[in-house]
Coordinates of C-alpha atoms in Angstrom, one line a residue:
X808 CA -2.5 -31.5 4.0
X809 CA -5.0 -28.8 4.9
X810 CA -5.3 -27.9 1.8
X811 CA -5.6 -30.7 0.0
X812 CA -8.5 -31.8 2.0
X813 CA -10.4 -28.8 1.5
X814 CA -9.8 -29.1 -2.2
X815 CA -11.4 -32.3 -2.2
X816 CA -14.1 -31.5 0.1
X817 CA -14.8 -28.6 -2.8
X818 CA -14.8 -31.1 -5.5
X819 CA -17.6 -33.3 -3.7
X820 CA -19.3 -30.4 -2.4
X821 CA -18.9 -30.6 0.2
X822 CA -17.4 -28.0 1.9
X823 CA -18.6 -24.2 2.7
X824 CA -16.9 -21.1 1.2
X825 CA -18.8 -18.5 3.7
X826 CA -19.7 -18.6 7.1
X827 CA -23.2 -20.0 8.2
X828 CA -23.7 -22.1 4.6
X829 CA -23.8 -25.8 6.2
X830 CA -21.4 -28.5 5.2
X831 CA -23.0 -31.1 2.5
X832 CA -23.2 -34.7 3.3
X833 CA -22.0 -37.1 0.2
X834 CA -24.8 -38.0 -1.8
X835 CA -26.5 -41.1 -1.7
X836 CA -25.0 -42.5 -4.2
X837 CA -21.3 -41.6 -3.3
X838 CA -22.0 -42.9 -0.2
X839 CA -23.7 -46.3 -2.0
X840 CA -20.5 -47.0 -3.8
X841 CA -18.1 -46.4 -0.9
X842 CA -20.1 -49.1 0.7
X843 CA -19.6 -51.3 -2.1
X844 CA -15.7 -50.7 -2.1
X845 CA -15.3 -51.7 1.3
X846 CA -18.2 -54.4 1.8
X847 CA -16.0 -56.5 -0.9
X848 CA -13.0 -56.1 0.8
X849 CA -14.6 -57.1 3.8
X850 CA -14.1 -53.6 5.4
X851 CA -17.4 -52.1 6.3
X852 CA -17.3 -51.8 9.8
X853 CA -15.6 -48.6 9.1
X854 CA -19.1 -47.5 8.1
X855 CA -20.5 -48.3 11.0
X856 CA -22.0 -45.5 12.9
X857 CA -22.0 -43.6 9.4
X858 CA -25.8 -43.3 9.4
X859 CA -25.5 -41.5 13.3
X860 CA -23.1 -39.2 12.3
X861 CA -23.8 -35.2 12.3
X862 CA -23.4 -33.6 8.4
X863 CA -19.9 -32.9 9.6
X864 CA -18.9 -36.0 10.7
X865 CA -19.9 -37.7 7.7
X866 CA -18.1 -35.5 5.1
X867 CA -15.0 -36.0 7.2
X868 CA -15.5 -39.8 7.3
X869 CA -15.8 -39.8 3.8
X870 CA -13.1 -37.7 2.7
X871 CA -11.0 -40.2 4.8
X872 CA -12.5 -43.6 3.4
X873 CA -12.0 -42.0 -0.1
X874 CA -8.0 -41.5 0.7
X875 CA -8.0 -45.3 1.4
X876 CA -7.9 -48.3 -0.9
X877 CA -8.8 -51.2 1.4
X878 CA -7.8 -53.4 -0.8
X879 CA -4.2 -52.2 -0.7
X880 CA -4.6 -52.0 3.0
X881 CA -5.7 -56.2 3.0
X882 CA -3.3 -57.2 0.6
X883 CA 0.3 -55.2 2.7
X884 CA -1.5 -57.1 5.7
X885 CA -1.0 -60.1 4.8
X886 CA 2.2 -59.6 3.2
X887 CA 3.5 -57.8 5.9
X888 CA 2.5 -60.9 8.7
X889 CA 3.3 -63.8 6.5
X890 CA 6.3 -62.2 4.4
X891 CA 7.7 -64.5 1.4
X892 CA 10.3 -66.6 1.4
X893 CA 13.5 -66.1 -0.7
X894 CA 13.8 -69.5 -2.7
X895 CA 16.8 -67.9 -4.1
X896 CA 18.5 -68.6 -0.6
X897 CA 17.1 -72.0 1.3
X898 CA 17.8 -71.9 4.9
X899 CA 19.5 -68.9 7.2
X900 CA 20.7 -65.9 5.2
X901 CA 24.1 -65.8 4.5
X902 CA 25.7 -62.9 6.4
X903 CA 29.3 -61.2 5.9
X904 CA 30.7 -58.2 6.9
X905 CA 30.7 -55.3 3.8
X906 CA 33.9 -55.6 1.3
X907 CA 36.8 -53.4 2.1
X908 CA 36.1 -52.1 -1.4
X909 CA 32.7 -49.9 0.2
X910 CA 33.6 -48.7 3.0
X911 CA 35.9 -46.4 5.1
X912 CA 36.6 -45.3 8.5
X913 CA 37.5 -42.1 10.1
X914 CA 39.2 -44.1 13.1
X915 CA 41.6 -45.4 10.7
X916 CA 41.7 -43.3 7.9
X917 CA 44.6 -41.2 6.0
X918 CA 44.7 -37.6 7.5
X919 CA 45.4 -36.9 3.3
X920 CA 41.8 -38.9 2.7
X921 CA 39.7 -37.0 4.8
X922 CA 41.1 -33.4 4.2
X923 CA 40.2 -34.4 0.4
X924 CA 36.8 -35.6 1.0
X925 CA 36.2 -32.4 3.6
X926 CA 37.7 -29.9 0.6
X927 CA 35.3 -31.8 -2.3
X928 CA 31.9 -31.8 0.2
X929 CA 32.9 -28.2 0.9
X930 CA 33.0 -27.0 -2.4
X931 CA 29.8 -28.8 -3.5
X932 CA 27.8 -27.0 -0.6
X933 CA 29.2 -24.0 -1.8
X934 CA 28.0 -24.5 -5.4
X935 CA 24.8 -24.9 -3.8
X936 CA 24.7 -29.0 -4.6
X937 CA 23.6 -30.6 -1.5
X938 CA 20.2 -30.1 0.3
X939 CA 19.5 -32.2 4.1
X940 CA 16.0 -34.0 5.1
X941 CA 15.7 -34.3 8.1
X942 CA 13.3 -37.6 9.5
X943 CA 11.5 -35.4 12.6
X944 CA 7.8 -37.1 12.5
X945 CA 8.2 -38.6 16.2
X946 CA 6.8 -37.3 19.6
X947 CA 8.6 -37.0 22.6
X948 CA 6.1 -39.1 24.3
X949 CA 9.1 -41.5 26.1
X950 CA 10.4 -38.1 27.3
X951 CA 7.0 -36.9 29.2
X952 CA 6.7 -34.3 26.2
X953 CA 3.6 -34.3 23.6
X954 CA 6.0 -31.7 21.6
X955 CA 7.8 -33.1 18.4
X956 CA 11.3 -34.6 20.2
X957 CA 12.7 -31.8 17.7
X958 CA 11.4 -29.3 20.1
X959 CA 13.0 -30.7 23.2
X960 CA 15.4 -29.4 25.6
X961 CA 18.0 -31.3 26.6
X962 CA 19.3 -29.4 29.5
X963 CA 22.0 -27.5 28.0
X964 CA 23.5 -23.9 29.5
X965 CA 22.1 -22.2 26.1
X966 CA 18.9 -23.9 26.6
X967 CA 18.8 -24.5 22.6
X968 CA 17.0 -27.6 21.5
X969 CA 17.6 -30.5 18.8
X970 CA 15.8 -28.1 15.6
X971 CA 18.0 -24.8 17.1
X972 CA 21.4 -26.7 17.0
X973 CA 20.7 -28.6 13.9
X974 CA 19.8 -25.4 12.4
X975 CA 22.8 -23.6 13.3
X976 CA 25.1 -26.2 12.2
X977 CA 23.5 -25.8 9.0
X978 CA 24.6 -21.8 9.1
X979 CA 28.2 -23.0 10.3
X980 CA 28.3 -25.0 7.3
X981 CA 27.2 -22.8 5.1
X982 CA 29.6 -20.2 6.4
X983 CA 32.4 -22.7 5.9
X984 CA 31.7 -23.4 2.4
X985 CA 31.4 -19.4 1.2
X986 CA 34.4 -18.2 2.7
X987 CA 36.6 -20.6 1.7
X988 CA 35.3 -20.2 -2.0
X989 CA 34.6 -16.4 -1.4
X990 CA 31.1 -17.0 -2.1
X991 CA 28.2 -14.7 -0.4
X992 CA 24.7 -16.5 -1.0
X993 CA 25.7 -20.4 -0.2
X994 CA 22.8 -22.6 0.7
X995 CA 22.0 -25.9 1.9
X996 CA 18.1 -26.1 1.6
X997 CA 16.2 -28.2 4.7
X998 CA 13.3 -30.3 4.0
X999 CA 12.0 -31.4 7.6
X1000 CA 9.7 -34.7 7.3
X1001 CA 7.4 -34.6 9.6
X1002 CA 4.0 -36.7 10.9
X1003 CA 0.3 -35.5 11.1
X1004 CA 0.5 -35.1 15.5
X1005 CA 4.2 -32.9 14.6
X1006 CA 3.1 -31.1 11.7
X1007 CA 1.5 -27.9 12.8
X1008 CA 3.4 -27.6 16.3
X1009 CA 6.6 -28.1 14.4
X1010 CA 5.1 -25.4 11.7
X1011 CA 4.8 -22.8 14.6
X1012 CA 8.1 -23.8 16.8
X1013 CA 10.0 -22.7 13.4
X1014 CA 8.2 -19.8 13.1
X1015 CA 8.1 -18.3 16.4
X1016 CA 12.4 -19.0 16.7
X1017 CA 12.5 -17.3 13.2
X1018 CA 13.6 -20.0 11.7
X1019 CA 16.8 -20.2 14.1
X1020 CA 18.8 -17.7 11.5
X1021 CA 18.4 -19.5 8.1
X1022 CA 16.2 -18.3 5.2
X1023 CA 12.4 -19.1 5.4
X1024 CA 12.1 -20.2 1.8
X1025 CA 15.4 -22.4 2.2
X1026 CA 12.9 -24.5 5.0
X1027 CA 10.3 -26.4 3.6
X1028 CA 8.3 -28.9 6.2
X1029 CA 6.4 -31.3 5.0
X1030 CA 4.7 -34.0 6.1
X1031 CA 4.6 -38.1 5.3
X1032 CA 2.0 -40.6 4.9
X1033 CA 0.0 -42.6 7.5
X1034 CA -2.1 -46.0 6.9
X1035 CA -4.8 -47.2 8.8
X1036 CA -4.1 -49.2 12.0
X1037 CA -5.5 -52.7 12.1
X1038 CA -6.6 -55.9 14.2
X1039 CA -4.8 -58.4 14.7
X1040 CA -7.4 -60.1 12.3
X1041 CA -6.8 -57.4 9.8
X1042 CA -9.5 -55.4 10.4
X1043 CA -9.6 -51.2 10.1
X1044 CA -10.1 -49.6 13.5
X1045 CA -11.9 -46.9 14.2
X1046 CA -10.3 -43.8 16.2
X1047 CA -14.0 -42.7 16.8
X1048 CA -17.1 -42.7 15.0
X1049 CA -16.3 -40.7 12.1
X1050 CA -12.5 -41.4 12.2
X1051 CA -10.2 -44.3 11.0
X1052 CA -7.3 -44.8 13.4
X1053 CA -4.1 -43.7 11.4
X1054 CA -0.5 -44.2 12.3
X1055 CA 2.3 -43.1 10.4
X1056 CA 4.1 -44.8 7.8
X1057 CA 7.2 -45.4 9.3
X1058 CA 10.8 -43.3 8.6
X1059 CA 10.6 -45.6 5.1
X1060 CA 7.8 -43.3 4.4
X1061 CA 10.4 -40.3 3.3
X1062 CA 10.6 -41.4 -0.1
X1063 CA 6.8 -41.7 -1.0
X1064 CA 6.6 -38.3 1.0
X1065 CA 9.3 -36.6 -1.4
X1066 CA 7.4 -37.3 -4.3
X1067 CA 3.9 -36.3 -3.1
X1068 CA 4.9 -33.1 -1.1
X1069 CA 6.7 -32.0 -4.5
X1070 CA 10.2 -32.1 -1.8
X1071 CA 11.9 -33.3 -5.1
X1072 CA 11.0 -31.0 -7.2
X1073 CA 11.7 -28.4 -5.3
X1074 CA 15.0 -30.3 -5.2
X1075 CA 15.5 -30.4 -8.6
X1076 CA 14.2 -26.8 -9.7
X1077 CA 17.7 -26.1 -7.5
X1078 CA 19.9 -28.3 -9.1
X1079 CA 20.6 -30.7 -5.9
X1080 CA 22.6 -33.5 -6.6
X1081 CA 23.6 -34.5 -3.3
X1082 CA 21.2 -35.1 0.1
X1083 CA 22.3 -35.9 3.4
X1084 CA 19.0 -37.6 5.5
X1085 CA 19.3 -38.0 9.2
X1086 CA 17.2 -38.9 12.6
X1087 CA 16.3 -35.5 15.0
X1088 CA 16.9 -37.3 17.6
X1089 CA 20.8 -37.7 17.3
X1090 CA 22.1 -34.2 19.0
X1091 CA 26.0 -35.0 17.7
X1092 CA 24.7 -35.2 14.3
X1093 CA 26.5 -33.2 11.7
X1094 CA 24.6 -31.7 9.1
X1095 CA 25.6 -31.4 5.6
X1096 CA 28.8 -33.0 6.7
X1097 CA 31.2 -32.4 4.0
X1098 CA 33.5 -35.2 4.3
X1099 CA 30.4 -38.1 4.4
X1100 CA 29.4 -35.7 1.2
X1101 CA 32.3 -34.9 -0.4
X1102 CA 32.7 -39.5 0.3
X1103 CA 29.8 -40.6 -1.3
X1104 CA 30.6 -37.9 -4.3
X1105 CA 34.1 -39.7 -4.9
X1106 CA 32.5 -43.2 -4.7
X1107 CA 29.9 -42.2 -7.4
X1108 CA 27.5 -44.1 -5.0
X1109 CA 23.7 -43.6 -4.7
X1110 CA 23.4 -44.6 -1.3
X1111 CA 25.4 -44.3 1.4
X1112 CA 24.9 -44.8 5.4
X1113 CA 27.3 -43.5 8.2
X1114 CA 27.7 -46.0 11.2
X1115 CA 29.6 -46.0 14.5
X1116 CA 31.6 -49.0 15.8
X1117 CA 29.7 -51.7 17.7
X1118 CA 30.1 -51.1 21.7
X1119 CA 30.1 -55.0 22.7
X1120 CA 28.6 -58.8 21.1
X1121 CA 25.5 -57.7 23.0
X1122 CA 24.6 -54.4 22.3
X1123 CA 21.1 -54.0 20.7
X1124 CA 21.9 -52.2 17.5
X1125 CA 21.3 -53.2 14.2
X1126 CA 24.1 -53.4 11.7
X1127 CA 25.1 -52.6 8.3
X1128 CA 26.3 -55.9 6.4
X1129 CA 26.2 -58.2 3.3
X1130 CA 23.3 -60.1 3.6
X1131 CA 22.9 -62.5 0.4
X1132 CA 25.6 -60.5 -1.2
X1133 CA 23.7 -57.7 -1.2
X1134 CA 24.0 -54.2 1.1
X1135 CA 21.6 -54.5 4.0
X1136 CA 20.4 -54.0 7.5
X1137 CA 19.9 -56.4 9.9
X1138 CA 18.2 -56.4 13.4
X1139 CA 20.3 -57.4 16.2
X1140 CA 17.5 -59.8 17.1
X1141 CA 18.5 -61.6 13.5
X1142 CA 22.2 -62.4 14.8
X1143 CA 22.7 -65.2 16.8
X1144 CA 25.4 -64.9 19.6
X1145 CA 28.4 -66.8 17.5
X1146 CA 27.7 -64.0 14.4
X1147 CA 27.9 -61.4 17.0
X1148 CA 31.1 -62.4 19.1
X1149 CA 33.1 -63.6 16.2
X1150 CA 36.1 -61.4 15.9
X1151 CA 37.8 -59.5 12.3
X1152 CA 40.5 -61.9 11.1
X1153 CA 43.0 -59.4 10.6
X1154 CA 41.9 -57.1 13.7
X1155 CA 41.2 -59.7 16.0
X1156 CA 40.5 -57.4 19.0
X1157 CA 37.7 -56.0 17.5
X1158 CA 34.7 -57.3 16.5
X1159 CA 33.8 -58.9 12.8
X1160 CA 30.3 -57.6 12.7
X1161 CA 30.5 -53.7 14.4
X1162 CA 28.6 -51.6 12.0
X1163 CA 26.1 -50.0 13.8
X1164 CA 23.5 -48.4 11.5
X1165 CA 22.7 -45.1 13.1
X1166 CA 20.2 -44.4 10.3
X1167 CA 22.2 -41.3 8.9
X1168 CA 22.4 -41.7 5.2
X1169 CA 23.5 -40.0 1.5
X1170 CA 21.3 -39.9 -1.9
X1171 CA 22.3 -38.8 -4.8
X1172 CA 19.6 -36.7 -6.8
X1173 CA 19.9 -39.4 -10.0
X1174 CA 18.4 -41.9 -7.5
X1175 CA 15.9 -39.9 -6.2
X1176 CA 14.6 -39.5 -9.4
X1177 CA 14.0 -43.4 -9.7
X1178 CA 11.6 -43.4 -6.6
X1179 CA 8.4 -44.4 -8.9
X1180 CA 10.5 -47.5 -9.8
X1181 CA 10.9 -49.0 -7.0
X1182 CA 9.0 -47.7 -4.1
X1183 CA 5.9 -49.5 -4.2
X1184 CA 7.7 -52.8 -3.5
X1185 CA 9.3 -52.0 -0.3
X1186 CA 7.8 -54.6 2.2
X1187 CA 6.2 -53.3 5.4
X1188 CA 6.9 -54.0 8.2
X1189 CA 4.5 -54.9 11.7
X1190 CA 4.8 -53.1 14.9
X1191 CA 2.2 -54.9 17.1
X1192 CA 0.5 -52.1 19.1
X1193 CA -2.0 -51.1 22.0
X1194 CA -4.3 -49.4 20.1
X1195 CA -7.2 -47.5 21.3
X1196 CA -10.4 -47.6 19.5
X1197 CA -14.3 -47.6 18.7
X1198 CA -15.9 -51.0 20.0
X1199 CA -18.2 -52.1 16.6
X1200 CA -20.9 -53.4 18.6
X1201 CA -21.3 -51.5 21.7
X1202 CA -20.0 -47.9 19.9
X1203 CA -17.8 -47.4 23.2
X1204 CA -14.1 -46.3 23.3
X1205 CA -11.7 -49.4 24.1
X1206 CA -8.4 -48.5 25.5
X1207 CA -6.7 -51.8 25.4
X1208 CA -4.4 -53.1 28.1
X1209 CA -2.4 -55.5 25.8
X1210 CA -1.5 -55.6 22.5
X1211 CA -4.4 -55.5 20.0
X1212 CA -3.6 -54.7 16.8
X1213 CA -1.0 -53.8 14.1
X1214 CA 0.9 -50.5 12.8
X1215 CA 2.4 -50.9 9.6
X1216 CA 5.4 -49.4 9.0
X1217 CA 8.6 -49.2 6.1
X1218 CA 12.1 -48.8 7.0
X1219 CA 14.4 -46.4 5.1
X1220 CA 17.1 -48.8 4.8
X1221 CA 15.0 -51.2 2.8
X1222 CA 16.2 -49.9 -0.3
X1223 CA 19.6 -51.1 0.3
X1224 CA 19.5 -54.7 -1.0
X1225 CA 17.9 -53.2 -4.2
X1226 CA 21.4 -51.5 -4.9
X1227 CA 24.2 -52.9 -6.6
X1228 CA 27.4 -53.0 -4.6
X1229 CA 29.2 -50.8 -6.5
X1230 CA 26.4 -48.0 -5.9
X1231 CA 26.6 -48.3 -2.0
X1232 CA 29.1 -46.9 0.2
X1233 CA 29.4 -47.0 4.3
X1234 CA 31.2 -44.5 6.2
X1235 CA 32.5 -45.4 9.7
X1236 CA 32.8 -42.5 12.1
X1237 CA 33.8 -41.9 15.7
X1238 CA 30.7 -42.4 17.8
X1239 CA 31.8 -39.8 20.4
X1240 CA 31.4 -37.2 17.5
X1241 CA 28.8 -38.3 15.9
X1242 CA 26.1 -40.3 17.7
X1243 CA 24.2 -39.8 20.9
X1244 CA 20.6 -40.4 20.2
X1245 CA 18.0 -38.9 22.5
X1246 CA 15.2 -42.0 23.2
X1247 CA 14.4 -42.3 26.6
X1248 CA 13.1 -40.3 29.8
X1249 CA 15.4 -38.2 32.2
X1250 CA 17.3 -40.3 35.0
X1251 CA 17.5 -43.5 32.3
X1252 CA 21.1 -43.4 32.1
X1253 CA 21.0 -44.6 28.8
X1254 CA 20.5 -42.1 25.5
X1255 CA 18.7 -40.0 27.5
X1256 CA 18.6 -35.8 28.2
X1257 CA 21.4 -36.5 30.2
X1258 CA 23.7 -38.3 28.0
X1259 CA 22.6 -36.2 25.5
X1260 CA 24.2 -33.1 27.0
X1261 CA 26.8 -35.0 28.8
X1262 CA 28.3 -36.1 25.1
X1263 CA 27.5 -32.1 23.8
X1264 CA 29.7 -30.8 26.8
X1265 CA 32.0 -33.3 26.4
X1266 CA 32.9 -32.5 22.9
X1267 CA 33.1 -29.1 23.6
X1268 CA 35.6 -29.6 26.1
X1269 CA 37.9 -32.2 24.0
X1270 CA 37.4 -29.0 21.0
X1271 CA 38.9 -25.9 23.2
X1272 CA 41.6 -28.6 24.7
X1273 CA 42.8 -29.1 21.4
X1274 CA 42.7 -25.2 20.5
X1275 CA 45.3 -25.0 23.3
X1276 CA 42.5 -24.0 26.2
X1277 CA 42.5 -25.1 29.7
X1278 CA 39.3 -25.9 31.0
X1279 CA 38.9 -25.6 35.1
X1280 CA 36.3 -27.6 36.7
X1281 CA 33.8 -26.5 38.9
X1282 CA 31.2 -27.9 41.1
X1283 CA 28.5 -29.7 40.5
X1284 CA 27.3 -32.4 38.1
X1285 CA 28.1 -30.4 34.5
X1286 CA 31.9 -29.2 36.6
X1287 CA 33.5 -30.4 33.2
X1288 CA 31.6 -29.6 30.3
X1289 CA 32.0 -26.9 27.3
X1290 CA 29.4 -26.3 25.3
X1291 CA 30.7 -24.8 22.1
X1292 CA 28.1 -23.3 20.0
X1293 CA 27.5 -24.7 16.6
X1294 CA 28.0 -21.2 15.2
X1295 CA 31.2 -21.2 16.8
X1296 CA 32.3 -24.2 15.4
X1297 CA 31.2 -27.2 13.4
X1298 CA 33.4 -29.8 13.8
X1299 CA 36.1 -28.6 16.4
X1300 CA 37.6 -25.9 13.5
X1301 CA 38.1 -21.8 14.1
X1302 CA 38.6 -22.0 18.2
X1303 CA 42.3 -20.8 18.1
X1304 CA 41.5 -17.8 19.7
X1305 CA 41.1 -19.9 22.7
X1306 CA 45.1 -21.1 22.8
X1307 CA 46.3 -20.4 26.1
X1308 CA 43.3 -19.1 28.0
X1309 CA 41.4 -20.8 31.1
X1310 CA 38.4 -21.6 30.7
X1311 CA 35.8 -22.2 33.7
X1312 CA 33.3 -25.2 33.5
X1313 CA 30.4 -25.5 33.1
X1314 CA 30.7 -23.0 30.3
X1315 CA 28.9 -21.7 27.0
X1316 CA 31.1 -20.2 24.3
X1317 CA 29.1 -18.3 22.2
X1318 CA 30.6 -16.5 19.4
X1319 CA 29.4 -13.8 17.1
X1320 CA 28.5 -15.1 14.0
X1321 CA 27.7 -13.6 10.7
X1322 CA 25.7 -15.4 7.9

């Protein structure tokens, strides 16, 4: 981003290539027709203070202003607070569960089925086929931390944090997939999304951990878009003077991003066929995991999303379902309480409606290479906000105590309707392996640091039981809990060494590991 600002500031002339030559404000006429561009879309109180701004200030601002079309901005408003109705479908949406035909579940599934789907993801890893982004733009704000929630320590014996374990199931997995197909330079390439406030900090967390073990060049971070945030009349605020407040683009922003970071080409200079996207926030997460991969593969599908079985009617998740026949998303706010407690017909002690969409999804390359299609009609969503900002008349800094204005924002599972059935796939998986997302402060109770390492620990323990360990309690809160290094195992596999010793909680196995 750096750079392509200065690039542009060197086009207009506006920038300095030695020390002590001052910056050059835009000319009179750039700054004339920028005017004009925003005074007819009703827009120029961005310009406000422009005329009081230092040299400095003003070739920032207009860099900025030059980055936005406003008339983009008005027009996603307006479609974004009064979205249009689908006259294809008068009256409530029609929801329904998706078709045996898509899905799977590993609660259910044949033994036979999985082991085929595990051997298939394997060996496309090891043929260097399948790359992971990971969606890591968010702070750790509701967890008293201004670090990107990547960073974060969730209280485990090793002290490693969301990027260090993701990281090193990324080497577990790669280590998997070259000695079972004797191969010595198997890669699975990590693009990490991130926002403008995460960018640099996450930049120099990688960096100063060395990249937690895997290759530098197999890292690429980049970062997504932002938009200006808005009034509540649809007006651009200011951040300050010289500054349009900017949020980002929401995690639907990662497709947009691929294409203007060059991710996908990157992508396709390696011959990727197969991406596995994910939240940081999830600290069960498996990476690359070669039976959702080696799934989708078989299917032949483009899109496919992992969820985990609906706790209770009430839960406040969204889910994965059928809406107007096509794949979808829906908010649990959009189900009404006899949608949510109806029970499956032929499993009537579980509930109809239970996939939980734990935004953790499969592309295949051919559809990222259809992003220009489709993209620019994926609606945007509002997030009404508190949104500090620059008061036009009085020029002083407003820090609202209510909600003000509007963020807009795109989700990454709108693309699902635009899919044919046939190209989308959903994988249930156990949520005790797989999902225990980190969103709220210590002490919570609920998806929290606690839970967080409680569910870690946990697993461990369940792993070196089934290896033929036996774990010994000790004292204190953590008296139960094994935490098994990703580098010793990725999914509960090569702990027999284990079989028939004691093991005393709390505990860290740690075991040497060679890429």
């Amino acid at each position: 981003m750096t750079a392509m600002v200065n690039n542009l500031l060197d086009k207009l002339n506006l920038s300095s290539k030695g020390e002590g030559v001052p910056v050059k404000e835009p000319s009179n006429d750039q700054i004339s027709g920028l005017r004009d561009k925003y005074s007819s879309a009703g827009q120029d109180q961005v310009l406000a203070f422009y005329d009081t701004l230092e040299t400095a200030e003003k070739a920032r601002l207009y860099e900025q202003l030059c980055s936005i079309d406003p008339n983009h901005i008005n027009e996603i408003t307006d479609k974004a607070l009064h979205p249009p109705k689908n006259s294809d479908h008068e009256g409530e949406p029609k929801l329904e569960p998706l078709p045996e035909s898509a899905t799977a579940s590993l609660l259910d599934a044949k033994p036979e089925d999985i082991e085929s789907w595990y051997s298939s993801g394997l060996e496309l890893i090891a043929d260097n086929k399948v790359a992971v982004v990971l969606m890591a733009g968010g702070q750790g704000t509701r967890l008293g931390s201004s670090a990107p929630k990547g960073c974060f320590d969730i209280g485990l014996p090793s002290k490693k944090s969301l990027f260090q374990i993701q990281a090193e199931r990324i080497r577990k997995v790669q280590q998997l997939a070259g000695k079972k197909h004797s191969k010595n330079n198997v890669l699975v390439p990590w693009y990490v999304m991130t926002s403008g406030p995460t960018r640099e900090p996450t930049q120099k967390f990688f960096e100063e951990h060395n990249y937690f073990g895997l290759q530098k060049d197999n890292v690429m971070i980049f970062e997504q878009g932002v938009l200006p945030c808005v009034s509540n009349e649809g007006k651009i605020f200011l951040e300050t003077k010289s500054k349009v407040a900017v949020a980002p683009d929401g995690n639907g922003g990662i497709y947009q991003a691929l294409l203007t970071s060059n991710v996908r080409t990157n992508m396709r200079k390696r011959g990727i066929e197969h991406i596995h996207a994910y939240c940081v926030d999830n600290c069960l997460v498996k990476v690359a995991d070669p039976v959702f991969i080696g799934f989708a593969a078989h299917k032949e599908v483009d899109v496919a999303t992992k969820v985990v079985r609906k706790r209770s009617a009430n839960e406040s998740v969204g889910l994965i379902v059928l809406k107007n026949g096509k794949p979808d998303a829906v908010e649990y706010s959009e189900i009404d309480n006899t949608t949510a407690e109806a029970k499956d017909p032929k499993q009537p002690d579980i509930l109809k409606y239970r996939a939980a969409n734990i935004v953790n999804h499969y592309y295949s390359f051919n559809f990222l290479e259809t992003i220009e299609t489709w993209a620019h009609i994926l609606p945007y969503h509002v997030a009404r906000k508190k949104i500090p900002h620059v008061d036009i008349e009085s020029g002083e800094t407003v820090k609202p105590e209510k909600i003000n204005g509007i963020k807009l924002e795109q989700f990454v599972f709108d693309v699902f309707p635009m899919l044919e059935l046939k190209k989308f796939a959903c994988m249930e998986v156990k949520r005790e392996d797989e999902f225990s997302p980190l969103k709220n402060a210590k002490g919570t109770g609920e998806d929290d640091p606690d839970t967080s390492k409680r569910d870690i620990t946990t697993q461990g323990r369940r792993w070196v039981q089934s290896a033929g360990a036996t774990v010994r309690s000790g004292g204190g809160m953590d008296a139960s809990g094994v935490e098994v290094s990703p580098l010793a195992s990725y999914g509960g596999e090569g702990l027999e060494q284990f079989k028939g010793r004691i093991i005393s909680a709390p505990a860290v196995l740690e075991v040497e590991f060679d890429d």
